[in-house]
Coordinates of C-alpha atoms in Angstrom, one line a residue:
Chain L
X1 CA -1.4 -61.5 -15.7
X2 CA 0.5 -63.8 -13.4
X3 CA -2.0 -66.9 -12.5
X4 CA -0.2 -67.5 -9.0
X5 CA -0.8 -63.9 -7.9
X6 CA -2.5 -64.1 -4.5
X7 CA -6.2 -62.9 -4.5
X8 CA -6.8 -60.5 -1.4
X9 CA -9.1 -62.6 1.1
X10 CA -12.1 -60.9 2.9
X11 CA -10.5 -62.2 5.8
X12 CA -7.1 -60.4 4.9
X13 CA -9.4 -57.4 4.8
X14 CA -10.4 -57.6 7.9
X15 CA -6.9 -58.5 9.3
X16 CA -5.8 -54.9 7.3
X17 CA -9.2 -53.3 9.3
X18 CA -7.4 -53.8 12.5
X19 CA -5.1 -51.2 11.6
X20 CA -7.9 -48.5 11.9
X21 CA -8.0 -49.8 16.1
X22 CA -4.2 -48.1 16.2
X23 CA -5.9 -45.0 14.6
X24 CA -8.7 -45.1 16.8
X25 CA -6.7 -45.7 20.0
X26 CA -4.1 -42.5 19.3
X27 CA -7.2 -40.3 18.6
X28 CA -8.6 -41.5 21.9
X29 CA -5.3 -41.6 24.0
X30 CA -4.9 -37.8 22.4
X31 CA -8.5 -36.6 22.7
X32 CA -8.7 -36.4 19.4
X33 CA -12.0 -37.0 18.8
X34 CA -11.5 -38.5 16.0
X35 CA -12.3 -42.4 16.8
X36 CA -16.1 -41.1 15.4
X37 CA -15.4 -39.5 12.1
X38 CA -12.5 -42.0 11.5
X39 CA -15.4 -44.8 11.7
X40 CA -17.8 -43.0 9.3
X41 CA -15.1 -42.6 7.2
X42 CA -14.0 -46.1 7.1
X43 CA -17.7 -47.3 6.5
X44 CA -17.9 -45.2 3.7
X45 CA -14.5 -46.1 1.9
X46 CA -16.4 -49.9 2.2
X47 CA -19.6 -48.8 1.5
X48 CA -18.3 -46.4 -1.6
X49 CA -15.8 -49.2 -3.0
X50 CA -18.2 -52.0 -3.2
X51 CA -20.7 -50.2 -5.1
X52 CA -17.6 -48.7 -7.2
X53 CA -17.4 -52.6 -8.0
X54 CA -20.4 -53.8 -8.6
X55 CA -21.0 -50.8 -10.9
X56 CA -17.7 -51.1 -12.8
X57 CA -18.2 -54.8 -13.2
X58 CA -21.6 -54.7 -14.7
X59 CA -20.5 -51.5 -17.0
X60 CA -17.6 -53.5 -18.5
X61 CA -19.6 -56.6 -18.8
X62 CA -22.3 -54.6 -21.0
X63 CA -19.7 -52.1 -22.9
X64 CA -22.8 -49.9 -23.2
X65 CA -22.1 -46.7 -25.2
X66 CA -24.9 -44.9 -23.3
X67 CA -23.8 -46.3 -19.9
X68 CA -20.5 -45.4 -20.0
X69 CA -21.2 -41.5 -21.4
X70 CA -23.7 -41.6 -18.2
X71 CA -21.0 -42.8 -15.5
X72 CA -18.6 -40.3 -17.6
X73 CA -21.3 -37.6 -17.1
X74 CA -21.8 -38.1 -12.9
X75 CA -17.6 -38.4 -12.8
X76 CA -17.7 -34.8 -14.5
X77 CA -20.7 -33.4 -11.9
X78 CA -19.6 -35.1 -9.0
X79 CA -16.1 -33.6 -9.7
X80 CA -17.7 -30.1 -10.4
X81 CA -19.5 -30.1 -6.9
X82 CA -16.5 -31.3 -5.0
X83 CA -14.4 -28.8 -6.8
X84 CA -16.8 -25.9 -5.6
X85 CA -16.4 -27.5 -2.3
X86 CA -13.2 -26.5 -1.7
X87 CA -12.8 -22.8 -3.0
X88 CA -12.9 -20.7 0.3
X89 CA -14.1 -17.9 -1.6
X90 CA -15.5 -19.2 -4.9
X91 CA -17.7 -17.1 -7.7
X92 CA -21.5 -16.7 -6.5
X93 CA -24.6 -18.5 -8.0
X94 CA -24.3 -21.2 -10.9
X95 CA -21.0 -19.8 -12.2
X96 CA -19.0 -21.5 -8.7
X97 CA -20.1 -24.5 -10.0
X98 CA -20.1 -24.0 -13.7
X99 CA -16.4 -22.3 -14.3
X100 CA -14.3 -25.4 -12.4
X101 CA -16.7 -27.7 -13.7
X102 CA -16.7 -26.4 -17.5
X103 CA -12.6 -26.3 -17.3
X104 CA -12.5 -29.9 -15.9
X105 CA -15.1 -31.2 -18.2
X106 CA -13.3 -29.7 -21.2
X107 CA -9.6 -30.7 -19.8
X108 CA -10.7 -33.9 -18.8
X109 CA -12.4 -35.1 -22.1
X110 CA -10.0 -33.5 -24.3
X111 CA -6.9 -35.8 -22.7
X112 CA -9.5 -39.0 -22.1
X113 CA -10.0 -38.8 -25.9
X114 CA -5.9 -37.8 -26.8
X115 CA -5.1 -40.9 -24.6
X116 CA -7.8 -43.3 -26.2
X117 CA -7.3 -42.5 -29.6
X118 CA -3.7 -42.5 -30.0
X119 CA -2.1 -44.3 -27.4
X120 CA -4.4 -46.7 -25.3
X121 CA -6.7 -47.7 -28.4
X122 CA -9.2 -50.2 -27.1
X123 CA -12.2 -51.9 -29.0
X124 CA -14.7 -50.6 -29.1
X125 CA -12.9 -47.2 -28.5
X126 CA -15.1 -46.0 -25.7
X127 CA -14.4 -49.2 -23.7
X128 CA -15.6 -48.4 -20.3
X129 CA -12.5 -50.5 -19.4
X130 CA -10.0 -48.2 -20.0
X131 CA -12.0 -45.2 -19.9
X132 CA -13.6 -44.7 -16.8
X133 CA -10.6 -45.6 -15.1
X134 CA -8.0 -43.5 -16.8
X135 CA -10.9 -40.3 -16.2
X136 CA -11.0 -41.4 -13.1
X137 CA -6.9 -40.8 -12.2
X138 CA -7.5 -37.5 -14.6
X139 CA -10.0 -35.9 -12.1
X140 CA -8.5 -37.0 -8.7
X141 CA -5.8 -34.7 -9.7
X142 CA -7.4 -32.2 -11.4
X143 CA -10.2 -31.2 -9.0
X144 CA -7.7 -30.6 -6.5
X145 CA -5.8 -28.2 -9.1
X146 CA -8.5 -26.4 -10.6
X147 CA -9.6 -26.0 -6.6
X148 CA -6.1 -24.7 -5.3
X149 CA -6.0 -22.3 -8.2
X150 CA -9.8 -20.5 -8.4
X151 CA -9.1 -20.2 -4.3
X152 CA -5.5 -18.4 -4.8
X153 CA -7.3 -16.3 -7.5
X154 CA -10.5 -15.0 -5.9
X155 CA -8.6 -15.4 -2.1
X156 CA -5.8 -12.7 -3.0
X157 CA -7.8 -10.8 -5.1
X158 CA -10.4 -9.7 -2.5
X159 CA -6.8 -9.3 0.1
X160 CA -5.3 -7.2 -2.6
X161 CA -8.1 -5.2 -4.2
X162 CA -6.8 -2.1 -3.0
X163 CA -3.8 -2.7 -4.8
X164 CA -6.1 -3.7 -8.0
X165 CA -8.3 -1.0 -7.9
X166 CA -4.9 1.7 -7.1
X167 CA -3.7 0.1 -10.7
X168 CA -7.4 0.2 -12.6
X169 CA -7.6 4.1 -11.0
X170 CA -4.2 5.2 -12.9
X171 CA -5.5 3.4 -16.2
X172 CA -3.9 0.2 -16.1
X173 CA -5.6 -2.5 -17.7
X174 CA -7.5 -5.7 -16.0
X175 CA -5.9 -8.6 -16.8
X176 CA -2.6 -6.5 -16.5
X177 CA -3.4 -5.3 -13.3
X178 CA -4.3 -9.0 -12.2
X179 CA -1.7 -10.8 -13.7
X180 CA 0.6 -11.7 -10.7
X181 CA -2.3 -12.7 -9.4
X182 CA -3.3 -14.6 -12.1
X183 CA 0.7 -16.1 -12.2
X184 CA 0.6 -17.0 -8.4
X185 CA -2.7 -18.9 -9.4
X186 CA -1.4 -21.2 -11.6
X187 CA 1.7 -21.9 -9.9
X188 CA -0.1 -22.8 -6.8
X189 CA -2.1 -25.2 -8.6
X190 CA 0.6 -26.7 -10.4
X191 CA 3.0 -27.5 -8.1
X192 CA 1.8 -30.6 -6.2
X193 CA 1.3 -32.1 -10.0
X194 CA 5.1 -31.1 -10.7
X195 CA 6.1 -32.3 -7.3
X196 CA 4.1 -35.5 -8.2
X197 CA 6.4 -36.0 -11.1
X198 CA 9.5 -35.4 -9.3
X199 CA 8.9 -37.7 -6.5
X200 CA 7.5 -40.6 -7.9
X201 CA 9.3 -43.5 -7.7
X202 CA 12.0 -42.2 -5.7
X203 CA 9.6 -41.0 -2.6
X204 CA 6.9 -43.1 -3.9
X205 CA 5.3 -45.6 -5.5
X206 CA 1.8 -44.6 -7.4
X207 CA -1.2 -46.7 -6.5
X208 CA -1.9 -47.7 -10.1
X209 CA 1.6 -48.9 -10.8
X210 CA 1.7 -50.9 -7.2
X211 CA -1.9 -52.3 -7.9
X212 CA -1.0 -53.5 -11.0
X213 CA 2.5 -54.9 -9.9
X214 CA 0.7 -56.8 -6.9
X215 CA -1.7 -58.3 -9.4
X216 CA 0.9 -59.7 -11.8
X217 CA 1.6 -56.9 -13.7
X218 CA 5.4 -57.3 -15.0
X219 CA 7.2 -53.8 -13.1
X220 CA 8.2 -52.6 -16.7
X221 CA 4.7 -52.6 -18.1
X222 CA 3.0 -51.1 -14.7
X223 CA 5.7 -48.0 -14.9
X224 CA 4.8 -47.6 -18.4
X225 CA 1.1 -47.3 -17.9
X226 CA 2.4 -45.2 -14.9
X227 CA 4.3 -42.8 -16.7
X228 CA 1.3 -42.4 -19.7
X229 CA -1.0 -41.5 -17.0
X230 CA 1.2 -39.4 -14.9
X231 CA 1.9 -36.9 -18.7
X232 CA -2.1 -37.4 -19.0
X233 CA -2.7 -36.4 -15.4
X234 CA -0.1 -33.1 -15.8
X235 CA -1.5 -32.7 -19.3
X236 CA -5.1 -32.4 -18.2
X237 CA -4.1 -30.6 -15.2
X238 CA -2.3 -27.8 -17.1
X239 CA -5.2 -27.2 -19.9
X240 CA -7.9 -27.3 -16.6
X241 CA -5.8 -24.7 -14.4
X242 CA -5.7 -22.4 -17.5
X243 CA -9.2 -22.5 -18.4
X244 CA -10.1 -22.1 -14.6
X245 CA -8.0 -19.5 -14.0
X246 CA -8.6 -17.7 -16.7
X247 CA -12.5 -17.9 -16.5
X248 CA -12.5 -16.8 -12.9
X249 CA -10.4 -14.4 -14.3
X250 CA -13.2 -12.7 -16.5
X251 CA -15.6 -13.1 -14.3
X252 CA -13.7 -10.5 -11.8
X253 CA -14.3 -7.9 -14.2
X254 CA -16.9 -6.7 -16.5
X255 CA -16.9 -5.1 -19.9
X256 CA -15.4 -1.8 -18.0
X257 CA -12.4 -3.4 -16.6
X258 CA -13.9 -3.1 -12.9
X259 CA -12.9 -5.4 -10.5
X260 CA -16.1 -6.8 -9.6
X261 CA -15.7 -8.6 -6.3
X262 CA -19.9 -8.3 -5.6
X263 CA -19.4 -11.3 -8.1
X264 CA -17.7 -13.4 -5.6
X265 CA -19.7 -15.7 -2.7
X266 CA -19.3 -15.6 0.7
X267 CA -15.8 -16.5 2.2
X268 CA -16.0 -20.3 3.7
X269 CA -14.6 -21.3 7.1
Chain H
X1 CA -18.6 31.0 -20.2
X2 CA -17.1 27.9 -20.9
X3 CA -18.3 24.5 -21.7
X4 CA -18.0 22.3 -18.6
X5 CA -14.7 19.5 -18.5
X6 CA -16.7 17.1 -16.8
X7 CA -20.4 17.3 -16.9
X8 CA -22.9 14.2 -15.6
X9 CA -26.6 13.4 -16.1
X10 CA -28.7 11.5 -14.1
X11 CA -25.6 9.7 -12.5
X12 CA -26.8 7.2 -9.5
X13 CA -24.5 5.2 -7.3
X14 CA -25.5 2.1 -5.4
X15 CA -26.3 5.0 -2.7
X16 CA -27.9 7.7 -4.0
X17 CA -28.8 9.8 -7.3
X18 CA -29.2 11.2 -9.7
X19 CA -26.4 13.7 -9.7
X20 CA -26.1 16.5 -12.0
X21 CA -22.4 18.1 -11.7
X22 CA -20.5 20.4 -14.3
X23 CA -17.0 21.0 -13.8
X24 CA -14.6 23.4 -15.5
X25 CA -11.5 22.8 -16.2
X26 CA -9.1 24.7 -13.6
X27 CA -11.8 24.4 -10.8
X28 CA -11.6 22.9 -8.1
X29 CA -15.3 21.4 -6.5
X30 CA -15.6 20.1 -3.1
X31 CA -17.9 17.8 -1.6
X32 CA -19.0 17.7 1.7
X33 CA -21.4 15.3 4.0
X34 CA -21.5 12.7 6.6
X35 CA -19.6 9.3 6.2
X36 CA -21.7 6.7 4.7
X37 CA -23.7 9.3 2.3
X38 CA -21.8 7.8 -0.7
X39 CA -19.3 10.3 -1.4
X40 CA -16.6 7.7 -2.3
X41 CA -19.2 5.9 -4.4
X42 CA -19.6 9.6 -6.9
X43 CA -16.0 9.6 -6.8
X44 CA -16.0 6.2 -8.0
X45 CA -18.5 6.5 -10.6
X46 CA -16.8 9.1 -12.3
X47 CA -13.8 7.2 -12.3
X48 CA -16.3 4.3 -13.5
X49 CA -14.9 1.8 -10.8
X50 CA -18.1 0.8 -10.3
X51 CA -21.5 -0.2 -12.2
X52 CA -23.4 3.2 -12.2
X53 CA -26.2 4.4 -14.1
X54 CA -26.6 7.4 -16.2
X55 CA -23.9 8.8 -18.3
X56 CA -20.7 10.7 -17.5
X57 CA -18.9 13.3 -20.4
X58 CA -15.3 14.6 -20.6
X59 CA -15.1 17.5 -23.2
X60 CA -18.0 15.8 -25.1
X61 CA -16.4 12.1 -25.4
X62 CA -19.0 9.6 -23.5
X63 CA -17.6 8.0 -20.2
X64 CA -19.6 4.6 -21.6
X65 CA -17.9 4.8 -25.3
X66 CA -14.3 5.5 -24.4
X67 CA -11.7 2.4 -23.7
X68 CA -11.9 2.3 -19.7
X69 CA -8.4 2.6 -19.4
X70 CA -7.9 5.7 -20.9
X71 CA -10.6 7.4 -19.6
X72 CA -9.1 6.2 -16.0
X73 CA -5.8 8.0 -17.2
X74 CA -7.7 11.2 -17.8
X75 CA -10.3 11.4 -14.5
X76 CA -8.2 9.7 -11.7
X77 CA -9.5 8.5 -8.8
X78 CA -7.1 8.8 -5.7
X79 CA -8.2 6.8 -3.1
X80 CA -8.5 7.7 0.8
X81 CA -6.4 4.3 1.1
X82 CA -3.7 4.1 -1.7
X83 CA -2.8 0.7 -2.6
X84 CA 0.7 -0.2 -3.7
X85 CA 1.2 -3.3 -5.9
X86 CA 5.0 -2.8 -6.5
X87 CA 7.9 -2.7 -3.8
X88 CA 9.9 0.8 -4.5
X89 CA 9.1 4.3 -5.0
X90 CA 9.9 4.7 -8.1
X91 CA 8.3 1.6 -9.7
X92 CA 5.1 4.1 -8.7
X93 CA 6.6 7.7 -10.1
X94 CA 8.0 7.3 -13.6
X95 CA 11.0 8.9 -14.0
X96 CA 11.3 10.6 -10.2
X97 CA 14.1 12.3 -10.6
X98 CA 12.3 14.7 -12.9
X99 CA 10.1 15.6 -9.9
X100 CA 12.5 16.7 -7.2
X101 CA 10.6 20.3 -6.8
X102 CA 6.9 17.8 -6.4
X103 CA 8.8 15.7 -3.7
X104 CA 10.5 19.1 -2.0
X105 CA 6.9 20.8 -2.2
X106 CA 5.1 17.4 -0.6
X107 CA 7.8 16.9 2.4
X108 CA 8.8 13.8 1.1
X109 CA 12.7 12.7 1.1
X110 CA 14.3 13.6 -1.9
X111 CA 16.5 10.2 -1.9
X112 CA 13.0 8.2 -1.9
X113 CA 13.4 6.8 -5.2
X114 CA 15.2 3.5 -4.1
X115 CA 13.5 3.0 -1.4
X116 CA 10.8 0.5 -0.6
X117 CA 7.5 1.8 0.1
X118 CA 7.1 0.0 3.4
X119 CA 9.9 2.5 4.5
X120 CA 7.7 5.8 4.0
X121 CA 4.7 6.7 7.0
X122 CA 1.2 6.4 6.5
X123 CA 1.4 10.4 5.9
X124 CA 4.1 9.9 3.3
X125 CA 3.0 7.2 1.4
X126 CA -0.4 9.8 1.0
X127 CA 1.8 12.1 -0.2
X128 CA 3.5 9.8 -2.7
X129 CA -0.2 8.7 -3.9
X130 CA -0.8 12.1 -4.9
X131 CA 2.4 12.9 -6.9
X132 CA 1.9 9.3 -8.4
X133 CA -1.7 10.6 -10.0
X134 CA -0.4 13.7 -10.8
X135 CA 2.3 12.5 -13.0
X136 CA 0.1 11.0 -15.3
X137 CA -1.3 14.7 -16.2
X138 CA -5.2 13.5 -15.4
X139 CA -7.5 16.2 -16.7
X140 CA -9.9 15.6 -13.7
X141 CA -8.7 14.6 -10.5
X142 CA -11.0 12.9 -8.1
X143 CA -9.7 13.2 -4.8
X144 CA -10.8 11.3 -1.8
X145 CA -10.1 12.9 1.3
X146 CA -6.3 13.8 0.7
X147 CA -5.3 15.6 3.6
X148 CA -7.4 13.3 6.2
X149 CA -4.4 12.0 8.6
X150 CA -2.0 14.4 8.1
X151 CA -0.6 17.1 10.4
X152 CA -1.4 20.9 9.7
X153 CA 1.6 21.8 8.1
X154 CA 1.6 18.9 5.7
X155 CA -2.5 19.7 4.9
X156 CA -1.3 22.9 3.8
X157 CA 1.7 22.2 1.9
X158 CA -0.7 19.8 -0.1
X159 CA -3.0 22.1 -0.5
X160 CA -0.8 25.0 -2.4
X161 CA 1.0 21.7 -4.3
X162 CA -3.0 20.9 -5.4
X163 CA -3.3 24.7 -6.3
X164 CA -0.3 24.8 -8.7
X165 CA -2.1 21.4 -10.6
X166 CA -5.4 23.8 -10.7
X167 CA -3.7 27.1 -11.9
X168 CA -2.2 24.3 -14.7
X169 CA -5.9 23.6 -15.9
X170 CA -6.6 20.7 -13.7
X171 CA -10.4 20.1 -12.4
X172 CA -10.4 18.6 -8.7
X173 CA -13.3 16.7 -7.5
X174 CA -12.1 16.7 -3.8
X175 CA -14.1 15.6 -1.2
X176 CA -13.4 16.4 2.6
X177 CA -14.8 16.5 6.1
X178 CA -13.2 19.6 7.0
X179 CA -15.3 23.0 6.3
X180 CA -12.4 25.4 6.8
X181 CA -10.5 23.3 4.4
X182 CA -13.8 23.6 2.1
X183 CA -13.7 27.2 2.1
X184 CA -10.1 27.7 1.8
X185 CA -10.0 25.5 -1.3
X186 CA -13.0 25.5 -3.7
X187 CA -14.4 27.5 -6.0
X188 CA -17.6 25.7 -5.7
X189 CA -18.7 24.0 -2.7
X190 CA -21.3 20.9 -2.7
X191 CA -23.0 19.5 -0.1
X192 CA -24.1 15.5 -0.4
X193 CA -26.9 14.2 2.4
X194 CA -29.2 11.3 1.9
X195 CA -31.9 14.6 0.0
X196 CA -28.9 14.7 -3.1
X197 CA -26.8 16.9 -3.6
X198 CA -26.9 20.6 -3.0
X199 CA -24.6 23.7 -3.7
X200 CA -23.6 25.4 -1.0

């Protein structure tokens, strides 16, 4: 870390606050309404971000165990709910939450321990640290995903069940009868990862790697640590689409191959 | 007499129940009743597109013990509204060039093959739903109203095609609004209300 770096001033926040008045004044000049909301919103980014803070400074101070497989625990049912959030038409009762939720939990964990085991390697090996933090940039991508591609899923299959239901009625099987569906899925939720990949750094520059540049960070170690979480982001994203997919899958059919769309919730505006 | 092709015991649908039907083999049942009695629905839980309770038998095999698939291949549903998941006609008729004499008896162009179903009428594309079924050789064919749009002319001409699958050894399960049809058709006419079912 660079000891001349400049710290960011609560007065430079402020000064980067004023930018929100441009926001609110185009919503107002527009009608808009959006001066309100954009104010909630704002409060809560502050609000949000300085608990964020406090929390993460106390859990890397203590490097509790138990702490951090708590925090790792409300990442993984926060990111479940929000998930369910955005499904227009997602699987009814528990299993809307539980399906995302179980594919995130298992994609996420399974590349959070790959990438602490073999190629971030802190002490202790849990260190809240690293691992909160890397979860974190895990699940920002991988809600959105797992989200994209249960909506495709259950969205086209109630729109095409006539089609579904014309192949089950001439003896085709399920999961052949759902398969472009099933294919359409996955690439929807893939793309904006793979898009990712191909525009970064030449459309973009990450948050992670600018964060770290602006605090010191030498460029070629912050587009390292880029590049290892990008291939853990589309990692995790690939494994979490699949399970997702996949699970809603099985839960549009029983053990007779029927398409069972009674299993599906009401369609959100 | 025969044993019965199809036979079912206590069979209920989300609507109504339980139904007790035997069909032969080379007879063709139709059912009549109001819309909204759940006609569709026994058509459906024969086909076992739908949870159902009770128990269904084809020539002795158990509806609830045979791979779904299969038994799908041998008592096909046909749908008031066919659905059409690939883009040409022939990606829906195996090998339809073998079946010039079904597409001269059904009114439908005999060129069709190549062409994507978005090109055929609502009248047509009925017509192709049919011959699509009836290429897979179903023992029972559950037919849902497969005349209802079309002009007289075409009714008929499906009608006699239907026949010849019949005089072949099909059963048809076809259910219909129209009592003249009824009559010309069946050799045993059912009547579904919200009281059951009922021979008429």
């Amino acid at each position: 870390m660079n000891e001349s770096n400049p710290t960011v001033t609560y007065g430079a926040l402020a000064l980067a606050s004023l930018l929100l008045l441009v926001h609110a004044g185009l919503s107002t000049a527009f009608g808009l309404k959006l001066a309100r909301p954009l104010l909630i919103a704002a409060v809560r980014m502050f609000v949000q971000l300085s608990l964020l803070a406090v929390v993460l400074q106390w859990l890397f101070a203590t490097e509790s165990a138990l702490a951090t497989v708590l925090t790792i625990l409300i990442m993984l049912g926060f990111a479940s709910w929000e998930t369910w959030r955005r499904i227009g038409r997602p699987l009814a009762g528990r299993r809307g939450v539980l399906v995302p939720g179980g594919a995130i939990a298992a994609a996420g964990l399974a590349t959070l321990g790959y990438a602490l085991l073999t190629q971030v390697s802190p002490q202790p090996w849990y260190a809240p640290r690293y691992s909160v933090p890397i979860l974190g940039m895990i699940l920002g991508s991988v809600m959105n995903a797992v989200a994209l591609g249960i909506d495709s899923l259950t969205q086209n299959a109630w729109r095409e069940r006539l089609n579904i239901e014309a192949q089950l009625a001439q003896g085709v099987p399920f999961t052949a009868a759902t398969r472009r569906l099933v294919q359409r899925a996955m690439k929807t939720a893939l793309m904006p990862t793979m898009n990712l990949m191909a525009a970064t750094g030449l459309v973009m520059m990450p948050g992670m790697m600018t964060g770290q540049i602006l605090t010191g960070t030498s460029p070629h170690e912050a587009i390292k640590y880029q590049m290892m979480i990008i291939l853990l982001v589309a990692g995790a994203t690939a494994l979490a689409v699949f399970l997702a997919v996949v699970g809603t899958q099985r839960d549009l059919t029983d053990d007779r191959q029927r398409l069972r769309l009674d299993r599906l919730g009401a369609e959100r505006n | 007499m025969s044993e019965p092709l199809l036979t079912t015991r206590d069979l209920t649908t989300a609507v109504g129940g339980p139904f007790e039907l035997d069909v032969f083999a080379g007879q063709c049942l139709t059912i009549m009743g109001p819309s909204g009695v759940g006609k569709s629905l026994l058509l459906r839980a024969l086909a076992d597109l739908d949870p159902h309770g009770g128990e269904v038998w084809l020539q002795g095999a158990r509806q609830s013990q045979t791979p779904p698939a299969l038994w799908r291949r041998r008592v096909l549903y046909v749908p008031a509204a066919a659905g059409w998941w690939a883009d040409t006609v022939s990606e829906h008729v195996a090998e339809i060039g073998k079946h010039i004499n079904d597409l001269r008896a059904l009114g439908l162009p005999l060129d069709c093959g190549d062409w994507p179903v978005t090109r055929l009428s609502s009248g047509e594309k009925q017509r192709l739903a049919l011959l699509r079924a009836v290429t897979l050789t179903p023992q029972v064919l559950l037919l849902d109203e497969p005349t209802a749009n079309l002009d007289a002319d075409s009714g008929l001409a499906i009608e006699a095609w239907l026949a010849a699958c019949k005089n072949r050894g099909t059963a048809l399960v076809w259910v219909t609004h129209d009592a003249v049809q009824a009559e010309r058709v069946a050799d045993v006419r059912w009547g579904l209300d919200a009281h059951g079912l009922k021979r008429i």
